[in-house]
CSV table of C-alpha atoms in Angstrom, one decimal:
chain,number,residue,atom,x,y,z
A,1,UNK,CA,-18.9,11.9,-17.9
A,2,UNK,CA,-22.2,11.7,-16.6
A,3,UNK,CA,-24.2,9.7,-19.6
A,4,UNK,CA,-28.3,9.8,-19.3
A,5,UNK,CA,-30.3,7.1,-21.3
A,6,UNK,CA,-33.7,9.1,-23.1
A,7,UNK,CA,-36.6,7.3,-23.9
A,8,UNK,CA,-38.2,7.8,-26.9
A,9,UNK,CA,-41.6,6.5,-26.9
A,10,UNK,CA,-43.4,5.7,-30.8
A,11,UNK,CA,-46.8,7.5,-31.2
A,12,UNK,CA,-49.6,4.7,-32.7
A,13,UNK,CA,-51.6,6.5,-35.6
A,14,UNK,CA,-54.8,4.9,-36.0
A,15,UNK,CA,-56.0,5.1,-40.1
A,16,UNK,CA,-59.8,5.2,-40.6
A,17,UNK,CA,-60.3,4.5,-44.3
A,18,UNK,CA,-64.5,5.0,-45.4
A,19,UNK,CA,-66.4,2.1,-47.2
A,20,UNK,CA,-65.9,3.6,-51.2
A,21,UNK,CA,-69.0,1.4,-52.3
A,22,UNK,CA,-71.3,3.5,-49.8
A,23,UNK,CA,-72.6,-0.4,-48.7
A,24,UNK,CA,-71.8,-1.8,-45.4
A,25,UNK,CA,-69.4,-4.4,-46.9
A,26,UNK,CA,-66.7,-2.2,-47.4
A,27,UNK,CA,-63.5,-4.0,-45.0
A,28,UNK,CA,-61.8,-1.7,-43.3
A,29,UNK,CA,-58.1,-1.3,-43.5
A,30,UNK,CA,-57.0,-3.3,-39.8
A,31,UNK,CA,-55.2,-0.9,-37.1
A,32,UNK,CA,-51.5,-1.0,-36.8
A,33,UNK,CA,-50.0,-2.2,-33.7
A,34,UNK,CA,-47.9,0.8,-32.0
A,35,UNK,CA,-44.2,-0.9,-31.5
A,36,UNK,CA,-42.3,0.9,-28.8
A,37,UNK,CA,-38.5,1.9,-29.5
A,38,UNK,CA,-37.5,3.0,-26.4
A,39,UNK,CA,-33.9,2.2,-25.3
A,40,UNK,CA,-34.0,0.2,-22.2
A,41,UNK,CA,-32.5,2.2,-19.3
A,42,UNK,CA,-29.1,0.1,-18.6
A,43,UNK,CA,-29.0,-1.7,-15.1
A,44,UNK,CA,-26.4,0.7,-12.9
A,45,UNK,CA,-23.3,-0.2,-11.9
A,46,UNK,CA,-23.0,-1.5,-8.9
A,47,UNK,CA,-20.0,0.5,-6.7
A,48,UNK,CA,-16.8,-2.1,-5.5
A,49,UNK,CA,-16.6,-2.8,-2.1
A,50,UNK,CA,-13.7,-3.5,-0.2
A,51,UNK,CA,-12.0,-5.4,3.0
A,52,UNK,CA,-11.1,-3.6,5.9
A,53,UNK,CA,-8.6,-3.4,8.6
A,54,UNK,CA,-7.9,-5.0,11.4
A,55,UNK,CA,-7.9,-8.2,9.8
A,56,UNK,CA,-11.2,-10.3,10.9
A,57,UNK,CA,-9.3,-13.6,9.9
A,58,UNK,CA,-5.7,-14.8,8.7
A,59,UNK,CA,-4.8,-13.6,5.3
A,60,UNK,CA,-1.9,-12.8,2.7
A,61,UNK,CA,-0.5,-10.0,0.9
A,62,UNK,CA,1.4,-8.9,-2.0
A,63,UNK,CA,3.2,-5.8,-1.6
A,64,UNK,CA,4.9,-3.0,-3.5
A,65,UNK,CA,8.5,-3.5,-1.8
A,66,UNK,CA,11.5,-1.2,-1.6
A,67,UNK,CA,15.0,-3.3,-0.4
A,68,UNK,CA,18.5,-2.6,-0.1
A,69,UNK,CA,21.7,-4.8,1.3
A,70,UNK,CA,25.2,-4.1,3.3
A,71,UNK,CA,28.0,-5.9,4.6
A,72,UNK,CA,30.1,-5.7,7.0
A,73,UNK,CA,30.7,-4.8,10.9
A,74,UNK,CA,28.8,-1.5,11.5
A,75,UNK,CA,31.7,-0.8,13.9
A,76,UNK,CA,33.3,0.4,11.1
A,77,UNK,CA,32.5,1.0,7.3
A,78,UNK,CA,30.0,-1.3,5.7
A,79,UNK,CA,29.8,-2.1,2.3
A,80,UNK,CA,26.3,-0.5,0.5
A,81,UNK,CA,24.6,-3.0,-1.8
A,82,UNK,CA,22.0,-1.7,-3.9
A,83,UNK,CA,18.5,0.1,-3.1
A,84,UNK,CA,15.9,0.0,-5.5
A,85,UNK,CA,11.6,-0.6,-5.5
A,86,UNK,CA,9.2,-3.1,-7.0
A,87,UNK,CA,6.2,-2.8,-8.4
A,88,UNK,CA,2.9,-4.6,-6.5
A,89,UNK,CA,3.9,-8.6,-6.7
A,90,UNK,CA,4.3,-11.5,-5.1
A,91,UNK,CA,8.0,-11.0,-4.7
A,92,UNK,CA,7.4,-10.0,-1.3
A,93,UNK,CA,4.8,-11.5,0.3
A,94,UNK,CA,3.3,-11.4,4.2
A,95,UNK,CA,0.8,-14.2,5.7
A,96,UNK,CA,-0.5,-12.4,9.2
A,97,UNK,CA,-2.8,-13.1,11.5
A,98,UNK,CA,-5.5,-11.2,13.6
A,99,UNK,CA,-4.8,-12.1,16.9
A,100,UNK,CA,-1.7,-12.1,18.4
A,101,UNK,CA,-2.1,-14.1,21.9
A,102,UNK,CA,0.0,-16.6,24.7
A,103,UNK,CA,-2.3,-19.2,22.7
A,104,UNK,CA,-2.6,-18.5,19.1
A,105,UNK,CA,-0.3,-21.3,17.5
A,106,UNK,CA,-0.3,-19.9,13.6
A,107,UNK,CA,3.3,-18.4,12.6
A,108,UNK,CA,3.5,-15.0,11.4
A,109,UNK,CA,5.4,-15.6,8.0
A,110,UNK,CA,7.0,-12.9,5.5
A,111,UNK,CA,9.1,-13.9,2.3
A,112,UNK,CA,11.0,-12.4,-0.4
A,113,UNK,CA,11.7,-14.5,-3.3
A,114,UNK,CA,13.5,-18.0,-1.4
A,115,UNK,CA,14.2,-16.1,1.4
A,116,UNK,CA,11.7,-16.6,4.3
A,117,UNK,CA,10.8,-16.0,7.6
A,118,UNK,CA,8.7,-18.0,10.7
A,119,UNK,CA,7.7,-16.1,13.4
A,120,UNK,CA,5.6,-17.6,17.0
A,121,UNK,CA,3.9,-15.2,19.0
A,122,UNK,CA,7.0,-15.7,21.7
A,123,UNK,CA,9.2,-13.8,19.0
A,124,UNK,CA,7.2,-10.7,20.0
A,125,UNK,CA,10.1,-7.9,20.9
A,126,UNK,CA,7.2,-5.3,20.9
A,127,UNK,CA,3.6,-6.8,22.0
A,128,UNK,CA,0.5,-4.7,20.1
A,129,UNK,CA,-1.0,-2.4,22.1
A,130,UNK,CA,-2.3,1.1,23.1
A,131,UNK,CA,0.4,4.0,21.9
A,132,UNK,CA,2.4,1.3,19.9
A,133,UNK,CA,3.0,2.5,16.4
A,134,UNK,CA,4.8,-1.0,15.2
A,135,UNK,CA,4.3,-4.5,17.3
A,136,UNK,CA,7.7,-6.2,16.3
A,137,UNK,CA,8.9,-10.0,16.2
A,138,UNK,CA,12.4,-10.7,16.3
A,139,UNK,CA,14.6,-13.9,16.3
A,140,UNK,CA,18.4,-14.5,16.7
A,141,UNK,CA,20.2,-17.8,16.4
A,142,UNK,CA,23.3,-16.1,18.9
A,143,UNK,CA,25.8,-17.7,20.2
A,144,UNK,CA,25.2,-20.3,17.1
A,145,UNK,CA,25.8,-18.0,14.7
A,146,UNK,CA,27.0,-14.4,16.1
A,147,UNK,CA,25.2,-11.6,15.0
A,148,UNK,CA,22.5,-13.5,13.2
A,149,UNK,CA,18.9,-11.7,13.1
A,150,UNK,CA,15.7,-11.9,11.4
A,151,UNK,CA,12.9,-8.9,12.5
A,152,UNK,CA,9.2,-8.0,11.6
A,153,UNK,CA,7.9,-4.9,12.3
A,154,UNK,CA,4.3,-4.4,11.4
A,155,UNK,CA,2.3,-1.2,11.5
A,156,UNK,CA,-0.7,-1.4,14.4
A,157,UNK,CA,-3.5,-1.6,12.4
A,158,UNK,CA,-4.1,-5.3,11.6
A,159,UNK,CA,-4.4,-7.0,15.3
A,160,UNK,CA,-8.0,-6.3,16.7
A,161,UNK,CA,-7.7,-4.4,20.2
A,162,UNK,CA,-9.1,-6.9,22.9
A,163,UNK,CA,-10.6,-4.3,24.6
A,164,UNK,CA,-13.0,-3.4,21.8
A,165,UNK,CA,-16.1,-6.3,21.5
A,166,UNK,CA,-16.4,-7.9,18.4
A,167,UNK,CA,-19.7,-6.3,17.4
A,168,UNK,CA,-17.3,-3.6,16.9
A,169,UNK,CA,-13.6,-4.3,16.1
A,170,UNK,CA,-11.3,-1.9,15.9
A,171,UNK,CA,-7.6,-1.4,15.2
A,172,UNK,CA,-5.3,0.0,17.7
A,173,UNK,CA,-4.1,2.8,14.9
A,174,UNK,CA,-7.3,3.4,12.8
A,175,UNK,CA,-6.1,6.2,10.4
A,176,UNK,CA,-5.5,3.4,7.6
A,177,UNK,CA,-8.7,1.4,6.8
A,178,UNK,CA,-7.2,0.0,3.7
A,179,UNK,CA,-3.6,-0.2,3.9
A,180,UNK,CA,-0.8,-0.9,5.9
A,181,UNK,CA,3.1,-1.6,6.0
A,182,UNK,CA,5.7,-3.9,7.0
A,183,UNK,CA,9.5,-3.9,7.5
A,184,UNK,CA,11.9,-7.1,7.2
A,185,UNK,CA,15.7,-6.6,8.9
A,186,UNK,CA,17.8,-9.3,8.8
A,187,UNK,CA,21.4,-10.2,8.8
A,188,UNK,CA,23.5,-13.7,8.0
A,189,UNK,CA,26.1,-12.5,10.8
A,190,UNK,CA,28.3,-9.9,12.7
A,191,UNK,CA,30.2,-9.0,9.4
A,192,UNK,CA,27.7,-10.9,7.4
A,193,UNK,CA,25.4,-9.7,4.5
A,194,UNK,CA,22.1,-7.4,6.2
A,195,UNK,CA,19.0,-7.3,4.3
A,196,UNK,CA,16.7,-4.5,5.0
A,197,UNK,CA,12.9,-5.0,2.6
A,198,UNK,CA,10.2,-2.5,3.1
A,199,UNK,CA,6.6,-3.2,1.6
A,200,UNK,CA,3.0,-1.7,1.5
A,201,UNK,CA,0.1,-4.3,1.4
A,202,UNK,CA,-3.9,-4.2,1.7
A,203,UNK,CA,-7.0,-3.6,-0.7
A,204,UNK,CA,-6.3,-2.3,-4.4
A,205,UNK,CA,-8.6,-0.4,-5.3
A,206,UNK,CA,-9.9,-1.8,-8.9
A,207,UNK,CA,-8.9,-0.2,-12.4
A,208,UNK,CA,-12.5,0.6,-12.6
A,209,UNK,CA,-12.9,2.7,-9.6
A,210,UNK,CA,-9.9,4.7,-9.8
A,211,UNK,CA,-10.8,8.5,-10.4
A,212,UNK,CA,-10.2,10.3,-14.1
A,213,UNK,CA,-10.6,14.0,-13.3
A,214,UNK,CA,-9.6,16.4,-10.2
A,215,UNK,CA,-6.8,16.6,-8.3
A,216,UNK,CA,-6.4,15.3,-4.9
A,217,UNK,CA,-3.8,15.6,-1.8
A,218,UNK,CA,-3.1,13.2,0.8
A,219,UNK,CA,-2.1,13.1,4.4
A,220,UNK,CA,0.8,10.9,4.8
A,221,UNK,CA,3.1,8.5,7.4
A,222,UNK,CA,6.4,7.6,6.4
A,223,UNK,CA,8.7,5.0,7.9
A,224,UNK,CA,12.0,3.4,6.6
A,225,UNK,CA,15.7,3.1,7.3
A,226,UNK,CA,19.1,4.6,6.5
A,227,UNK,CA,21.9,3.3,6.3
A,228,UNK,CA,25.3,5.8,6.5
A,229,UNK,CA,28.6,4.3,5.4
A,230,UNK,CA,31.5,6.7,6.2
A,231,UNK,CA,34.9,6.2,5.0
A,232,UNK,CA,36.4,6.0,8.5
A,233,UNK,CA,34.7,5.2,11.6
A,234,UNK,CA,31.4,3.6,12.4
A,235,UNK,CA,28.5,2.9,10.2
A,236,UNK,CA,25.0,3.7,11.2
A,237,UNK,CA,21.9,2.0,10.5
A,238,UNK,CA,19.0,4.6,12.0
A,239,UNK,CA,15.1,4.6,11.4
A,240,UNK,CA,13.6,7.6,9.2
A,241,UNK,CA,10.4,9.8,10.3
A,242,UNK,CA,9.8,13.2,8.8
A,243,UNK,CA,6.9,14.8,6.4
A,244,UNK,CA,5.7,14.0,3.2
A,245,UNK,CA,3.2,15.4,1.0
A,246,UNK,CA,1.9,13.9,-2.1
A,247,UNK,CA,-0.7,15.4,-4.6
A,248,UNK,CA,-2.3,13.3,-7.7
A,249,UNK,CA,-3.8,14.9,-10.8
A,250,UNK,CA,-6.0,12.4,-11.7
A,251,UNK,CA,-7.0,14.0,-15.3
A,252,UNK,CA,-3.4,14.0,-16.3
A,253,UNK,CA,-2.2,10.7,-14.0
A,254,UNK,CA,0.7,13.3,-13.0
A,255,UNK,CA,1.6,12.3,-9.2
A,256,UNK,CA,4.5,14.3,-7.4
A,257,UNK,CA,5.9,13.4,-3.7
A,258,UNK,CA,8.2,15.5,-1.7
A,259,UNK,CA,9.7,14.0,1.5
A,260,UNK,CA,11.8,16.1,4.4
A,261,UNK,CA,13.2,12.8,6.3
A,262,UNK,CA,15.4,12.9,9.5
A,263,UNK,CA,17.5,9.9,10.6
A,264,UNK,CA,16.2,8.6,14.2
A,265,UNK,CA,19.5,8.6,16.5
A,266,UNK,CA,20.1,8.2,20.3
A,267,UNK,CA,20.6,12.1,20.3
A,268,UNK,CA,17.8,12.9,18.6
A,269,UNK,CA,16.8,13.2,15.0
A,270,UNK,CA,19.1,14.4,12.4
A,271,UNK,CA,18.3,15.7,9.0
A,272,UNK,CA,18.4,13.1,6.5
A,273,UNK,CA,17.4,15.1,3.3
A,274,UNK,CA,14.8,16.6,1.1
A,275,UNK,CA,13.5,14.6,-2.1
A,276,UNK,CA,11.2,15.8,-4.4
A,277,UNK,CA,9.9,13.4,-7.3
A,278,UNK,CA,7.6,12.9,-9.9
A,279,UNK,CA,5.6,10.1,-11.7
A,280,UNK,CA,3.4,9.1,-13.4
A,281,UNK,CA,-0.5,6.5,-13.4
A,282,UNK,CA,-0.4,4.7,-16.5
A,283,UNK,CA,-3.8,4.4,-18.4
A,284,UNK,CA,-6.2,2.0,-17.3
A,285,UNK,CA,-3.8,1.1,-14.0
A,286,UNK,CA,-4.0,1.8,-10.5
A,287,UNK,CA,0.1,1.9,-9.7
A,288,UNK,CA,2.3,4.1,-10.9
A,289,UNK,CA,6.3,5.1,-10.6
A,290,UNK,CA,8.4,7.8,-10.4
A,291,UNK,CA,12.4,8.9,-9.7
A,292,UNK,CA,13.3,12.1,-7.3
A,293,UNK,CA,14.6,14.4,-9.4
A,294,UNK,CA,17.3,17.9,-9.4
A,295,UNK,CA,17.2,19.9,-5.9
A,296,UNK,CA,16.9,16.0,-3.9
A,297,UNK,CA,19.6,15.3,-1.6
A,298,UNK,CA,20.1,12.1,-3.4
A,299,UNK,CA,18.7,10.2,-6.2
A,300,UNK,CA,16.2,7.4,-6.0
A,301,UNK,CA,12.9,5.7,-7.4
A,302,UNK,CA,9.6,5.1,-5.4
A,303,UNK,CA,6.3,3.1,-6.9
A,304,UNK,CA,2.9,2.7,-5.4
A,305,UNK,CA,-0.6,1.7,-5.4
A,306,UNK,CA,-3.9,2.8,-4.5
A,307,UNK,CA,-6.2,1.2,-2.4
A,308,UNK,CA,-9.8,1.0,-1.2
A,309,UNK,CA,-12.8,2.8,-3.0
A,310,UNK,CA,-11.7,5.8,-5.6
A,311,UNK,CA,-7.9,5.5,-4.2
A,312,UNK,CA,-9.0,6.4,-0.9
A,313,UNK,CA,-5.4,5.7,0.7
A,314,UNK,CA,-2.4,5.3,-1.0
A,315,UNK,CA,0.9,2.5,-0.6
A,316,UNK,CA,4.2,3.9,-2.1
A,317,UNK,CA,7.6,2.4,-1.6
A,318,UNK,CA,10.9,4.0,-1.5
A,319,UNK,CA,15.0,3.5,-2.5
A,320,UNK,CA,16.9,6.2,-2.0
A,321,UNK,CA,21.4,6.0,-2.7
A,322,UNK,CA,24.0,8.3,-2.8
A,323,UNK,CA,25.8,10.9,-0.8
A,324,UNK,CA,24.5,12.5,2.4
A,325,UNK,CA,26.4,15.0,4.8
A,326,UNK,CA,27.6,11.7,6.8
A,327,UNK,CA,28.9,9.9,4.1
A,328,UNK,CA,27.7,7.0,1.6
A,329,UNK,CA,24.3,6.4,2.0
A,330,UNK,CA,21.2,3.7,1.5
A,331,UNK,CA,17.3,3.8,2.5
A,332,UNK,CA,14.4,2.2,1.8
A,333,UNK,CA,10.7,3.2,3.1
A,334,UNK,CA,7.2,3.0,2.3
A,335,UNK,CA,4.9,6.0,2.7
A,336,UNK,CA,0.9,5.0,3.2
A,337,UNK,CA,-1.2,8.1,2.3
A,338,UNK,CA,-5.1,8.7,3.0
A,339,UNK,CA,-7.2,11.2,0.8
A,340,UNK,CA,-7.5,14.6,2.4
């Protein structure tokens, strides 16, 4: 609502009262003094203004998570912990850096609750750079430990391009300003416990700024994993891609998210499943939650947040379990959104 401030200015009425006597004596009643009582017009508002990616200096992040765990030797059939989200927090928790060079001697750090890992710039697996969608760090403690991993994979918008001069940084992926994702893989051993954490992190947008009326769509990348547990035969543990759209009435809060994911194989993608969900912005926040309801593939719960000025991009989380056409299944994912 659009308020406007009206000034109402007090008219002075000046009294002349005649001498009653008819001599030049008489005293004159005295002139009032006008008082004005106008309503001062109220200072405006100044509009938030946020960060932006690539990062300009090292910094941390809270993030809303998604994270699921197995066990066992995916030569055969694992055993499927459980999947489920979080809410923005410090439960998981990313310190990164904006360069990534032979020289730069600052870790790369992520953490979920106790659980934490280092990582040196000679951990890179993937190096950022033009085309790459993730830049990945990975360590393994092999042959101390078999089958012992920890892995980073962090989506290409953070690390300046050192092509581009600093009057004028840019990203190598510039779609997301505000936001961003990273994925956490790690495993104790060959038939060990895994540990698979997904998370969205960046610039909240403030309670204040979030939009109250309209409705608004959003383009959208997803990323994530799946895990398939059969109940003979190998396991598979495959990256998702696929198509999402979400769609926020910001009048009502009511926010609804429909994903067609495919499992990332050696043979080529595979349909995963469809999930449609709803949820809901609570009054006065800027996150909201929701569960995938009849007609999904599987059950499940996702939670974001928005970021940047009047939600311009979105962060949502994932945690999908139950039955798919190849057997027991687990994913987690984040989906980062920008307003259409």
């Amino acid at each position: 609502m659009i308020r406007r401030s009206i000034l109402i200015a007090s008219t002075a009425v000046v009294l002349v009262v005649a001498g009653c006597s008819g001599g030049d004596d008489a005293t004159p009643t005295p002139t009032p003094t006008a008082t004005s009582s106008a309503t001062p017009t109220p200072t405006p508002t100044a509009a938030p203004t946020y960060a932006a990616l690539p990062l300009t200096a090292a910094a941390e992040f809270f993030t809303v998570s998604a994270a699921m765990s197995y066990t066992g030797d995916v030569a055969g059939p694992v055993t499927l912990g459980a999947a489920g989200t979080d809410g923005f927090s410090n439960r998981v928790r990313l310190a990164l850096q904006n360069v990534a060079t032979a020289t730069d001697a600052l870790p790369v750090v992520v953490r979920e609750n106790a659980e934490e890992s280092r990582f040196a710039t000679g951990d890179q697996l993937t190096a950022p750079a033009v085309g790459v969608t993730e830049y990945v760090y990975r360590e393994s403690t092999a042959p101390t430990t078999a089958g012992a991993f920890t892995q980073l994979e962090l989506y290409n918008n953070t690390i300046r391009n050192p092509a581009t001069p600093d009057s004028a940084p840019e990203g190598y992926l510039t779609t997301f300003k505000r936001s961003s994702y990273a994925a956490w893989w790690r495993g104790d051993s060959t038939a060990g416990a895994k540990r698979i954490t997904y998370g969205t992190y960046g610039y909240p947008t403030i309670s204040t700024d979030l939009p109250t009326t309209g409705t608004a769509t959003y383009t959208t990348t997803v990323a994530g994993r799946a895990v398939i547990s059969p109940a003979a035969g190998a396991s598979s543990v495959d990256k998702l891609t696929g198509t999402v759209t979400v769609s926020i009435n910001y009048a009502t809060g009511l926010v609804t998210m429909t994903m067609d994911l495919s499992r990332v194989t050696a043979g080529g993608n595979v349909a995963y499943g469809t999930f449609t969900g709803t949820g809901a912005i609570p009054v006065g926040s800027t996150q909201f939650t929701g569960s995938f309801g009849p007609g999904s593939t599987a059950g499940g719960t996702f939670q974001g947040v928005a970021y940047g000025t009047q939600a311009a991009e979105l962060g949502i989380s994932f945690a999908i379990s139950g039955a798919v056409a190849a057997g027991d299944s687990r994913a987690v994912g984040v989906v980062l959104a920008k307003k259409n």
